[in-house]
Short mmCIF file of C-alpha atoms (C1' of nucleotides) in Angstrom, two decimals:
data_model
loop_
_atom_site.label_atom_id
_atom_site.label_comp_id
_atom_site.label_asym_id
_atom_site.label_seq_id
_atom_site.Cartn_x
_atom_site.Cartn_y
_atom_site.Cartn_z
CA UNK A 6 38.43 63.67 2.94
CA UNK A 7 41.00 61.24 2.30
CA UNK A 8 42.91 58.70 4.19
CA UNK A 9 46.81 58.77 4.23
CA UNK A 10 48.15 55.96 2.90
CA UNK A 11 50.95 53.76 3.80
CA UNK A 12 53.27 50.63 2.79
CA UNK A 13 55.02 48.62 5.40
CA UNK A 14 57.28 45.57 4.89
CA UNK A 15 57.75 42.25 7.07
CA UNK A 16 61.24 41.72 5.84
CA UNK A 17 62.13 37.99 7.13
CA UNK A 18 65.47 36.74 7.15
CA UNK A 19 66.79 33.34 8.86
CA UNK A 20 70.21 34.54 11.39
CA UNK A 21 71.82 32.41 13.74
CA UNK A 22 69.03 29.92 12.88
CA UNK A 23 66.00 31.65 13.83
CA UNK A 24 63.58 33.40 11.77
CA UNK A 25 63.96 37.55 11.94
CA UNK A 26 62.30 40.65 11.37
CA UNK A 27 63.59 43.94 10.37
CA UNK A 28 62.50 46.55 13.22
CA UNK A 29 62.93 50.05 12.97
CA UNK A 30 62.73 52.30 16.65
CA UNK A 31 60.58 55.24 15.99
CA UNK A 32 61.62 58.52 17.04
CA UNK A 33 58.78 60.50 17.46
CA UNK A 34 55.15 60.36 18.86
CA UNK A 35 53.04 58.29 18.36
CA UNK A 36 54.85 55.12 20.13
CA UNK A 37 57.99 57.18 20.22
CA UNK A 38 60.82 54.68 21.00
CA UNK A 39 58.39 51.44 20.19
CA UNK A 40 59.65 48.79 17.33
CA UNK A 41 58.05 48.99 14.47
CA UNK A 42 57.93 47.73 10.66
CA UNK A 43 59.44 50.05 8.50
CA UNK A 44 57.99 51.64 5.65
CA UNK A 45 56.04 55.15 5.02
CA UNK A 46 53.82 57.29 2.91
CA UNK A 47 53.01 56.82 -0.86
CA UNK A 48 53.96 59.10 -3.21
CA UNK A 49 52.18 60.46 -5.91
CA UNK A 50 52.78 58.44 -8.94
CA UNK A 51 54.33 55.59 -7.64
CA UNK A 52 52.80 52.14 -6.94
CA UNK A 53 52.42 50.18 -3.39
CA UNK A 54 55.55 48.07 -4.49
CA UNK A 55 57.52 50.89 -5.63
CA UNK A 56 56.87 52.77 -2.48
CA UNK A 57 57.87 50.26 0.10
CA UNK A 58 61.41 49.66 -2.67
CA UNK A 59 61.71 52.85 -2.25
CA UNK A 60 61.45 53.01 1.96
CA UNK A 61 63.10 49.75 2.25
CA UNK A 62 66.02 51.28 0.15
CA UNK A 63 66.98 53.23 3.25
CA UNK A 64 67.51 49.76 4.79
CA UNK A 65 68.63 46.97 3.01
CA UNK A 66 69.85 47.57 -0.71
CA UNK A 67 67.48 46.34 -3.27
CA UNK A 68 69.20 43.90 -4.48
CA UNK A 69 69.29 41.89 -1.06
CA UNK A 70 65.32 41.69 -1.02
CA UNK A 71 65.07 38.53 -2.87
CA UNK A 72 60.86 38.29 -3.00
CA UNK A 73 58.33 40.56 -2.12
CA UNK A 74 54.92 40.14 -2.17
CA UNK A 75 51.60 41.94 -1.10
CA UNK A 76 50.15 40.43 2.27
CA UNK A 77 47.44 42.54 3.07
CA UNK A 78 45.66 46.16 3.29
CA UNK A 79 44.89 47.51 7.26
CA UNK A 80 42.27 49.80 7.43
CA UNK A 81 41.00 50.09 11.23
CA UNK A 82 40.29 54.31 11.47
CA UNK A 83 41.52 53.54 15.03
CA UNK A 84 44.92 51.42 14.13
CA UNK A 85 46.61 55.34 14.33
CA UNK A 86 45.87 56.90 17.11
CA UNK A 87 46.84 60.62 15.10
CA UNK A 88 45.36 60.24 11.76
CA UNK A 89 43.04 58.39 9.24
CA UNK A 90 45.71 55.50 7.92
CA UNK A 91 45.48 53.00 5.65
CA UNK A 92 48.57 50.50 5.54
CA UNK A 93 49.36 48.21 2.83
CA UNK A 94 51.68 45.55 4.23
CA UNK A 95 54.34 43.65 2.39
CA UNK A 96 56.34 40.06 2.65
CA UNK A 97 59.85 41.07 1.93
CA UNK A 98 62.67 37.94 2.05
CA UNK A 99 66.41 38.22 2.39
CA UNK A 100 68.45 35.00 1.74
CA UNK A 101 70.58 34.16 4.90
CA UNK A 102 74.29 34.72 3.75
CA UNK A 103 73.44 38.40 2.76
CA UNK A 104 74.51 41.01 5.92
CA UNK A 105 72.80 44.19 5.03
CA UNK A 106 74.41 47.35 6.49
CA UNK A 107 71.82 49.12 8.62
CA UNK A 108 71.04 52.64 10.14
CA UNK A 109 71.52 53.27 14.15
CA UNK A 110 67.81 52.53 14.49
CA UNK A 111 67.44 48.91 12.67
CA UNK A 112 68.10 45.87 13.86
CA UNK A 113 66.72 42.76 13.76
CA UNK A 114 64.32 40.82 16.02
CA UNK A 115 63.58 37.00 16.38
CA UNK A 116 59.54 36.43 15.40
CA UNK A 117 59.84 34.15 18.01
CA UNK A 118 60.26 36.80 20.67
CA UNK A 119 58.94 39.71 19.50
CA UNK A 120 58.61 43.00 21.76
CA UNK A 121 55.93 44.87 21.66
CA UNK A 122 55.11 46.48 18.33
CA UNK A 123 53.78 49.87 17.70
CA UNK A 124 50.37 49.59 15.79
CA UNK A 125 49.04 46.63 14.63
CA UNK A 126 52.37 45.85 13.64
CA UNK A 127 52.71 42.71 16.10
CA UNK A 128 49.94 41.08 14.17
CA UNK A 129 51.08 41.84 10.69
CA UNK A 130 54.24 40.57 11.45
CA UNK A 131 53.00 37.38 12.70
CA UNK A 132 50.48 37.44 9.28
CA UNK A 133 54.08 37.59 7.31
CA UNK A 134 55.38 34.58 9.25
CA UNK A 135 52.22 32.23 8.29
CA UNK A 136 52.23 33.10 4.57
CA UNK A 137 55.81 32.07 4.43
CA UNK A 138 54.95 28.89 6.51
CA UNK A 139 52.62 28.23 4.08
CA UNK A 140 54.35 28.84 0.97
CA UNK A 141 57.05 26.76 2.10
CA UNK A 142 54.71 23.70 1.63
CA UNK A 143 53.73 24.46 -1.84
CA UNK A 144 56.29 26.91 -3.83
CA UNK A 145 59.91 27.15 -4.14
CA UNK A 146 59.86 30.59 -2.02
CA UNK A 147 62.76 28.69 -0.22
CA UNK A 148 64.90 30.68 -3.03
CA UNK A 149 64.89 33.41 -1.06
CA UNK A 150 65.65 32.15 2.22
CA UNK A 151 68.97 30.66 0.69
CA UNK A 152 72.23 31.17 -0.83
CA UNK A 153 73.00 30.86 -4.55
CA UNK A 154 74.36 27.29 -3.86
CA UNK A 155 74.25 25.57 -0.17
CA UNK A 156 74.05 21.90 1.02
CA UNK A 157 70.95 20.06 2.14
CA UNK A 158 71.73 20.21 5.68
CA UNK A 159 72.04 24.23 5.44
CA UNK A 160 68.69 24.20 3.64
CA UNK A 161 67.29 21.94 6.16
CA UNK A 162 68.22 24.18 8.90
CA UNK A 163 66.27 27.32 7.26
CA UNK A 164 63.13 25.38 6.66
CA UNK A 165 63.57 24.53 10.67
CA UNK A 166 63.73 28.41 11.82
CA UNK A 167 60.95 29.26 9.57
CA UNK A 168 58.81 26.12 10.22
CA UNK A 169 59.41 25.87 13.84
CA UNK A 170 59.45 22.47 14.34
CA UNK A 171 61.89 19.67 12.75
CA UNK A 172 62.61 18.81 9.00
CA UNK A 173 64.03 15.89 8.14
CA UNK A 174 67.03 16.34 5.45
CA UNK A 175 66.68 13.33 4.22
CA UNK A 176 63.00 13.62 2.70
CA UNK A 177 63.37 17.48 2.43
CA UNK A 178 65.88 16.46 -0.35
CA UNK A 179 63.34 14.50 -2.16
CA UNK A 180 59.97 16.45 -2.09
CA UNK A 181 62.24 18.95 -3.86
CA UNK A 182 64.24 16.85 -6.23
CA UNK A 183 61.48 15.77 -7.55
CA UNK A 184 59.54 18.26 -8.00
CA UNK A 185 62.19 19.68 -9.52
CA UNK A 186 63.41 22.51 -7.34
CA UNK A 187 66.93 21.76 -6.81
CA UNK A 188 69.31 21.04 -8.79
CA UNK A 189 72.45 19.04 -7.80
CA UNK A 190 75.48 21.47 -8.94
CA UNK A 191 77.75 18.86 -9.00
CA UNK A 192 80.27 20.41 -6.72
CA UNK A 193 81.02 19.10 -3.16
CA UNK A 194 81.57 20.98 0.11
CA UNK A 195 84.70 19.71 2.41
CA UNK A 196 83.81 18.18 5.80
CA UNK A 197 84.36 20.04 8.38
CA UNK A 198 86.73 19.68 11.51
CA UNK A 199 84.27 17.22 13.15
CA UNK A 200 85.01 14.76 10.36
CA UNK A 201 82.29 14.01 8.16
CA UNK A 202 81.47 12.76 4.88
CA UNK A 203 81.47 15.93 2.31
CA UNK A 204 78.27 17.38 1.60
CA UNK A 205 77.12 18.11 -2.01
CA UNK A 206 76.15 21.40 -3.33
CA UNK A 207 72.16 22.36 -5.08
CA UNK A 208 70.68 25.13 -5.74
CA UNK A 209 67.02 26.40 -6.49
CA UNK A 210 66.10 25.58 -10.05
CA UNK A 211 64.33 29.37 -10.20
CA UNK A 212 64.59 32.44 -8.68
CA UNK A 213 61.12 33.33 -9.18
CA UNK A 214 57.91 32.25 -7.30
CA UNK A 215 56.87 28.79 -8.91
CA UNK A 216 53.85 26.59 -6.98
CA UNK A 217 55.02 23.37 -7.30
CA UNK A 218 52.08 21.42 -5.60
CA UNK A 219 49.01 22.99 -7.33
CA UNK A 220 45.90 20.89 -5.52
CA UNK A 221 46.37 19.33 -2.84
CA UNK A 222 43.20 17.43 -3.65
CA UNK A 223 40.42 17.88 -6.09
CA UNK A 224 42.86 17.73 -9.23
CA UNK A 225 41.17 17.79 -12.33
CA UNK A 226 40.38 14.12 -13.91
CA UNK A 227 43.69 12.63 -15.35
CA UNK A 228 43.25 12.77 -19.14
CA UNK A 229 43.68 10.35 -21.19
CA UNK A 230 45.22 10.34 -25.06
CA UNK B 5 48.34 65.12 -1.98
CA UNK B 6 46.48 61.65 -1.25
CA UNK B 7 44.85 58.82 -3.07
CA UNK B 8 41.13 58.44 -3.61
CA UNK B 9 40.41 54.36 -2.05
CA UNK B 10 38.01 52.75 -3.31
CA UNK B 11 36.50 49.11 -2.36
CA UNK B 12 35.35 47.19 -4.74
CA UNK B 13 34.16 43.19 -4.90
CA UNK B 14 33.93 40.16 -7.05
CA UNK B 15 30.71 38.65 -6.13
CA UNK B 16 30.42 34.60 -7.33
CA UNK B 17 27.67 32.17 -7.58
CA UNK B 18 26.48 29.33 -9.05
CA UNK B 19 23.76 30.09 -11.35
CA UNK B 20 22.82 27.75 -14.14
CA UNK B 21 25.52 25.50 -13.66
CA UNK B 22 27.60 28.04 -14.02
CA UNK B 23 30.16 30.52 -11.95
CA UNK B 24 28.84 33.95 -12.32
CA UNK B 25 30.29 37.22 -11.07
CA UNK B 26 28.05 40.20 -10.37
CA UNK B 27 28.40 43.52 -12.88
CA UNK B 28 27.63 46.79 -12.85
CA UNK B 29 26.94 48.67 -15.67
CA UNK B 30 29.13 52.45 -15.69
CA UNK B 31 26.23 55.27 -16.00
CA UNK B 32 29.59 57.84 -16.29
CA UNK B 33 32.68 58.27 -17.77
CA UNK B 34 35.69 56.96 -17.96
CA UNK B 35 34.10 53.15 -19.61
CA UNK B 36 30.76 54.73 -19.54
CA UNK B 37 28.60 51.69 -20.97
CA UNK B 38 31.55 49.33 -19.70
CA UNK B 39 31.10 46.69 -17.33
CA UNK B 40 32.35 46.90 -14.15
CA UNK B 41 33.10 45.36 -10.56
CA UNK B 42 30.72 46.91 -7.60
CA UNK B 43 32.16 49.07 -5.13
CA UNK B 44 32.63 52.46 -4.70
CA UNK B 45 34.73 55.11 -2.18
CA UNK B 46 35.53 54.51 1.51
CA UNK B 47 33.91 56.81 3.84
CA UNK B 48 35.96 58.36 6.78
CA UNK B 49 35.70 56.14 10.30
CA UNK B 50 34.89 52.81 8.44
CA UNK B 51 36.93 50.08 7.75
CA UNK B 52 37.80 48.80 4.16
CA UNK B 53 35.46 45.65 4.90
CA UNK B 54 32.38 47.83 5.86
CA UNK B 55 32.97 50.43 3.23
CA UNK B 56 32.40 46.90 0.51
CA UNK B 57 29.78 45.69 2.75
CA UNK B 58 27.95 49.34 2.65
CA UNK B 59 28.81 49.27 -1.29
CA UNK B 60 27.15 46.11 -1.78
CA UNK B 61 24.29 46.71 0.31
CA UNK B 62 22.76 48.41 -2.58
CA UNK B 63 22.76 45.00 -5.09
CA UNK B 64 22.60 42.33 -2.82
CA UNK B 65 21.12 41.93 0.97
CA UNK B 66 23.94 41.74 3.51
CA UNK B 67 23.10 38.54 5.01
CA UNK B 68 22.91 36.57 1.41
CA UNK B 69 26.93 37.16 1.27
CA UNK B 70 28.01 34.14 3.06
CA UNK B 71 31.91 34.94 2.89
CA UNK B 72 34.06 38.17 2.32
CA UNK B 73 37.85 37.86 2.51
CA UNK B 74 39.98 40.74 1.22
CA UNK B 75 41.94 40.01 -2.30
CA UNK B 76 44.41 42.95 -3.03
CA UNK B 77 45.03 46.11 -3.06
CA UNK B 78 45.56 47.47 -6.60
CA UNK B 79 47.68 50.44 -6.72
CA UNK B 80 49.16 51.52 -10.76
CA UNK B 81 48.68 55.29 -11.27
CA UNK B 82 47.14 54.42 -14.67
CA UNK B 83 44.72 51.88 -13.73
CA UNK B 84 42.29 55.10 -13.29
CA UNK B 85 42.73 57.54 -16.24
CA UNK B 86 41.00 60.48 -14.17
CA UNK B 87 42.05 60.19 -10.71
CA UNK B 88 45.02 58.57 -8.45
CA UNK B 89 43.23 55.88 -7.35
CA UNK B 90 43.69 53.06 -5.06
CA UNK B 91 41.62 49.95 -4.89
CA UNK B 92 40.99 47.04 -2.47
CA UNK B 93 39.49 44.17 -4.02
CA UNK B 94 37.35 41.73 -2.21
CA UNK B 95 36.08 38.14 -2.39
CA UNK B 96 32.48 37.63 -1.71
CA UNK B 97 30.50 34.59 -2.45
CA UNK B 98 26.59 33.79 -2.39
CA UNK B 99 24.93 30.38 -1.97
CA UNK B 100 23.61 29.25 -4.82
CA UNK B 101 19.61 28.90 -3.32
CA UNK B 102 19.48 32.96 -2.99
CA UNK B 103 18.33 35.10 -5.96
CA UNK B 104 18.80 38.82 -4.93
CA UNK B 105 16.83 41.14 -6.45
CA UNK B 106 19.02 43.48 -8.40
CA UNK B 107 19.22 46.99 -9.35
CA UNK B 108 18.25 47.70 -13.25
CA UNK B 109 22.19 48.07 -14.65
CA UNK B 110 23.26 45.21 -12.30
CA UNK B 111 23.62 41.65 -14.05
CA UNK B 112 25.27 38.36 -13.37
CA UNK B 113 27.99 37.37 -15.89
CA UNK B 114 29.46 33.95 -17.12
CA UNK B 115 32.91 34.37 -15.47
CA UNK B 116 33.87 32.20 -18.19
CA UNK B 117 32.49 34.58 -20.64
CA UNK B 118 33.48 37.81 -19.49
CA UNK B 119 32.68 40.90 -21.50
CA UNK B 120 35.48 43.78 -21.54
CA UNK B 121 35.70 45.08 -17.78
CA UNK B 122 36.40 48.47 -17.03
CA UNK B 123 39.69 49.34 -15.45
CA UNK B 124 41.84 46.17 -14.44
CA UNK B 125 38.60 44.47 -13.59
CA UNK B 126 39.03 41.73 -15.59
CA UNK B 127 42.28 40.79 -13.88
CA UNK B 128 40.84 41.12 -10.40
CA UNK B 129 37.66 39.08 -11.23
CA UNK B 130 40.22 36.08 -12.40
CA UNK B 131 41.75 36.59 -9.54
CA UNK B 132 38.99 36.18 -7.43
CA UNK B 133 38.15 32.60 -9.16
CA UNK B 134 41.63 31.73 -8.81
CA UNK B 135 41.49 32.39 -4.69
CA UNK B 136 37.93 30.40 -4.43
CA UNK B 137 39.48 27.74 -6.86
CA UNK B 138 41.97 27.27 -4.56
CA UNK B 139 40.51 27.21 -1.67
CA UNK B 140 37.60 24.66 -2.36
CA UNK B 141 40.50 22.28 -2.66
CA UNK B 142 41.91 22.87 1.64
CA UNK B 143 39.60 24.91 3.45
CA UNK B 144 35.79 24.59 3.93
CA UNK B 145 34.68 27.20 1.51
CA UNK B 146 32.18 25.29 -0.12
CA UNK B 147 30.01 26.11 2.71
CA UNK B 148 29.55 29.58 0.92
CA UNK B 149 28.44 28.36 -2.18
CA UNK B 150 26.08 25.78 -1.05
CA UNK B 151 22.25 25.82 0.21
CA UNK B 152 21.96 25.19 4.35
CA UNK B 153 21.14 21.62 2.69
CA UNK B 154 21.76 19.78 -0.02
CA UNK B 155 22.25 16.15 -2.15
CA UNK B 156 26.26 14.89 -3.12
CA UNK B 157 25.00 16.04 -6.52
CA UNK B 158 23.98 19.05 -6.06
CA UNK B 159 27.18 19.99 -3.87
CA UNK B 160 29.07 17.99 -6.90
CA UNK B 161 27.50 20.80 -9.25
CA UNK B 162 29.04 23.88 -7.33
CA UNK B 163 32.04 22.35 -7.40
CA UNK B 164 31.94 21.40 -10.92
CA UNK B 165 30.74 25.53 -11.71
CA UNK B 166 33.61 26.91 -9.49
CA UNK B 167 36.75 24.74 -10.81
CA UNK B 168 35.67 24.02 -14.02
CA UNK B 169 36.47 20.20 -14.40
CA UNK B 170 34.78 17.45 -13.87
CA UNK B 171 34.31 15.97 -10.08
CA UNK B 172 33.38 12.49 -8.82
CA UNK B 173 30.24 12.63 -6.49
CA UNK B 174 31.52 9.62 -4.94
CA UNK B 175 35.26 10.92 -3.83
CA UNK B 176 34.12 14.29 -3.02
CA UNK B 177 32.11 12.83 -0.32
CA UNK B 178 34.50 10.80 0.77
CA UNK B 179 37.09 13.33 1.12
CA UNK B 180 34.32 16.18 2.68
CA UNK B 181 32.92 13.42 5.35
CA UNK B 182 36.94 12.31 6.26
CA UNK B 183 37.97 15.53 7.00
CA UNK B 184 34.63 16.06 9.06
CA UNK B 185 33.62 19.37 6.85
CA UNK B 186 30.07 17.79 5.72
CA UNK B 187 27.40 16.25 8.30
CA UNK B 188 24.69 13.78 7.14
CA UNK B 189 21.35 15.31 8.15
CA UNK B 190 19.69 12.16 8.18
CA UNK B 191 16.84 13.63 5.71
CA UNK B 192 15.79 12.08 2.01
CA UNK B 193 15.57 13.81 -1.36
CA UNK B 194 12.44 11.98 -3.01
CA UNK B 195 13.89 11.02 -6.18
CA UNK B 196 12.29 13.40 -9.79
CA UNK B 197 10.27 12.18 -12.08
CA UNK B 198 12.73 9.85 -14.33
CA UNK B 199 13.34 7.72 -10.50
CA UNK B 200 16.33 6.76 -9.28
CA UNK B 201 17.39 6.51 -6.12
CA UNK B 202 16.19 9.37 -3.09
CA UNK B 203 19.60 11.44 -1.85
CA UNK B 204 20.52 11.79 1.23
CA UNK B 205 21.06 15.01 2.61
CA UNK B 206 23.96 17.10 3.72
CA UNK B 207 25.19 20.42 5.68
CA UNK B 208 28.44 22.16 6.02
CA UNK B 209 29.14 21.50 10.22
CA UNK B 210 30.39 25.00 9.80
CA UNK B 211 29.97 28.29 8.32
CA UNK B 212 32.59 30.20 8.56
CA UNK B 213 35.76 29.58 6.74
CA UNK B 214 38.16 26.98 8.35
CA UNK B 215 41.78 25.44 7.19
CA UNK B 216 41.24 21.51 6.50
CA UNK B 217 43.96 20.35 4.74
CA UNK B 218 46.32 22.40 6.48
CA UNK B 219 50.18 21.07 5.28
CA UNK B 220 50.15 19.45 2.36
CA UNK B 221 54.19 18.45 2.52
CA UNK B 222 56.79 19.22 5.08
CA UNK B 223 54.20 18.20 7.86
CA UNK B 224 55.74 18.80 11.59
CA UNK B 225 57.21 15.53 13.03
CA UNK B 226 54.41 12.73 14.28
CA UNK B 227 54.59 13.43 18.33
CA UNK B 228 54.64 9.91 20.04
CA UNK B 229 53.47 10.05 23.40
"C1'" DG C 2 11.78 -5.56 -16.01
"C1'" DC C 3 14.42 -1.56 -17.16
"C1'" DA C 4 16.35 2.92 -16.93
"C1'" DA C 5 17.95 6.39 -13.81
"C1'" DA C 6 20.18 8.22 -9.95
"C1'" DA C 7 22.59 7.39 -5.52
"C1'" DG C 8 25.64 4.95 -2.80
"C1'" DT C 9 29.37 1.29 -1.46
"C1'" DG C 10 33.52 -1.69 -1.95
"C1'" DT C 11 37.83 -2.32 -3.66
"C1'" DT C 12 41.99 -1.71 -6.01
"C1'" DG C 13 45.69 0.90 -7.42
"C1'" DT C 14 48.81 4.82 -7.30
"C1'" DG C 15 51.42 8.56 -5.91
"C1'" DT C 16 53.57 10.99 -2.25
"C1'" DC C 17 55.09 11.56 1.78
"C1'" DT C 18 57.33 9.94 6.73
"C1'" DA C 19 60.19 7.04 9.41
"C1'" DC C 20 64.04 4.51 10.12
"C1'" DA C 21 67.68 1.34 9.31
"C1'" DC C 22 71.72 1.17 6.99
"C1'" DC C 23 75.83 2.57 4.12
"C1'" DC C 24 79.63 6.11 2.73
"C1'" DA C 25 83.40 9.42 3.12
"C1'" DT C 26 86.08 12.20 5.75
"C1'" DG C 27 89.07 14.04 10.10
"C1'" DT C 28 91.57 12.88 14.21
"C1'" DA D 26 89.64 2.65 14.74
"C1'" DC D 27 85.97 5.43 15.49
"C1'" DA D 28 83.34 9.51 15.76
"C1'" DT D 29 80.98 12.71 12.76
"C1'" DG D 30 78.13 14.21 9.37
"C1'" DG D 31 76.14 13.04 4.61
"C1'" DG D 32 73.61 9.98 1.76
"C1'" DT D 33 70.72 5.85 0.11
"C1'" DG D 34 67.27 2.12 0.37
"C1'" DT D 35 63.15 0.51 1.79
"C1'" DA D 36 58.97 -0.26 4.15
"C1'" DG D 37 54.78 1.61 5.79
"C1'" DA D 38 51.04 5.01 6.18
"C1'" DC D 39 47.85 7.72 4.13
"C1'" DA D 40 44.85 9.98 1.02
"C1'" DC D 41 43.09 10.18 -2.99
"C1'" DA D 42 41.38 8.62 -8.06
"C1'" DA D 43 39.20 5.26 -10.69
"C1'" DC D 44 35.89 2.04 -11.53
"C1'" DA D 45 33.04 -1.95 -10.89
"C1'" DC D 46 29.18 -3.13 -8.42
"C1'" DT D 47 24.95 -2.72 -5.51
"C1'" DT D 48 20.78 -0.26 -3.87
"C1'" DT D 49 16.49 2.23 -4.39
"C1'" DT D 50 13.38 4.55 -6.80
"C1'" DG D 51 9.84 5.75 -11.17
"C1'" DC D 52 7.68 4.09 -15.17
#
DNA sequence: GCAAAAGTGTTGTGTCTACACCCATGT
DNA sequence: ACATGGGTGTAGACACAACACTTTTGC
């Protein structure tokens, strides 16, 4: 006897400056009408990642998902009340200026306030949130929070919804020039109709996952020629 | 139609200086001969941590495994030429004062020196050393390496072993005893034969794994009350 | 006394936070 | 002019690496 096995996503997005989930309202038993993550079965021949592209497909287009990594497997016999599940669960990120079009029963839902999920889904989501947290501190996953280009004070304000708690603009600019992150592009965004000096434009150096602070401490011995 | 799961682990410890992972020898085909990771199928009604804990039960005794943490689930079609396989690794690690007795096609290996593993074994046992690698450098993990008590030396070994450059003795303890993850126990080490002065002795305060260096940039705001 | 091993003191450096101050624009 | 938002400069805090120096033992 074999379990079924599932993928599921935690696809975060920052909208009107708080950090959201993709929920999906499930139609039938169990935890008919609940939120939950979306995702489904795997198919034969197809890997995890490949099988929550291909679910998420129905949602967002591909294209929009701009990182996606592997969180973590669930495998309580009792987190399905109907049958023996396993569920792979996914971090999915969708940089803020992309609107995907979604289905009746999607929408999204602020982590901050989160109803209550079908499953263990509550928890996973909340697992998705802290690996971003984290990986905010030491990569450049703040690629796929963003736009293309943006200015400091738009970055600043994603790092603040996914953080939670303040970010100064000022330093936030350089921890990341300097570890070379951003990249001034030269260009320079009007003020608006408050006034305002204009702001200048950057944009992420990669669009691939890069840690950027290896060890925090316990580096190897500085070597030297 | 449904994937087989199977569990399997990369056990570590310190032995002879050195970070070894525990192999199993393949008594069938496919890599009959080969080396490979232990582990084995999950059983209806148990979770993926007890099916690796029931696995491992055969080579080492449960209570000498002094942390398990799940790595990834490993999911390419091909990774099992026979069967469509799925596989959650795991991270388990041993203190180095333990010697389990071991079945007769069960050996520790130079993780350094690996031989050719069976399947994507290889990968996964880097991948374990790269999570414990990691870790020794923000959380407490050390504790799982490490004797209930030892000298700075001896501690400065395991760490030496597991990240594979050279560490000071003297900083180590500094940075351990700030952060409050290593206790004094007021005892001496009698110095050996060649003299030298007697070591004091230390203990992890705890033993189960805990976050000490949580942030290392982008730090919330300093609250002044 | 001398070698060996452990432990302490001290300096320097890199990286971040905090905050005061300066700059460019709209009204 | 002045409010508004963006940007720079600088000082301080902190944590760690490096290394010289001191302590305690065996022979």
């Amino acid at each position: 006897m074999r379990p079924a096995q599932v993928t599921l996503a935690v696809v975060l997005q920052v909208r009107d400056g708080r950090l959201q989930v993709l929920l999906w309202q499930r139609a039938e038993e169990p935890f008919k009408g609940a939120w939950s993550l979306p995702g489904g079965y795997l198919a034969p021949a197809e890997t995890l990642e490949q099988s929550i592209r291909r679910h998420l497909a129905d949602k967002v287009d591909v294209r929009e998902v701009a990182h996606l990594e592997q969180l973590e497997t669930r495998s309580d016999p009792e987190r399905h009340p109907g049958e023996w599940q396993l569920a792979t669960a996914y971090l999915g990120l969708v940089p803020s200026d992309v609107n995907p079009a979604l289905p009746e029963d999607t929408t999204w839902h602020a982590v901050g306030r989160l109803p209550e999920l079908a499953f263990d889904h509550g928890e996973i989501t909340l697992a998705g949130r802290e690996r971003l947290r984290a990986k905010l501190s030491y990569t450049n996953v703040g690629f796929a929070l963003a736009p293309d280009t943006f200015t400091l004070s738009e970055l600043r304000d994603l790092y603040v919804a996914a953080l939670g708690h303040a970010v100064s603009a000022t330093n936030l600019k350089r921890v990341l020039l300097r570890r070379g992150v951003l990249l001034p592009t030269g260009e320079l965004r009007p003020s608006g109709q408050g006034g305002g000096r204009p702001a200048a434009c950057f944009r992420f150096e990669h669009s691939r996952l890069h840690i950027t602070d290896p060890f925090a401490v316990l580096r190897p011995p500085r070597v030297i020629d």
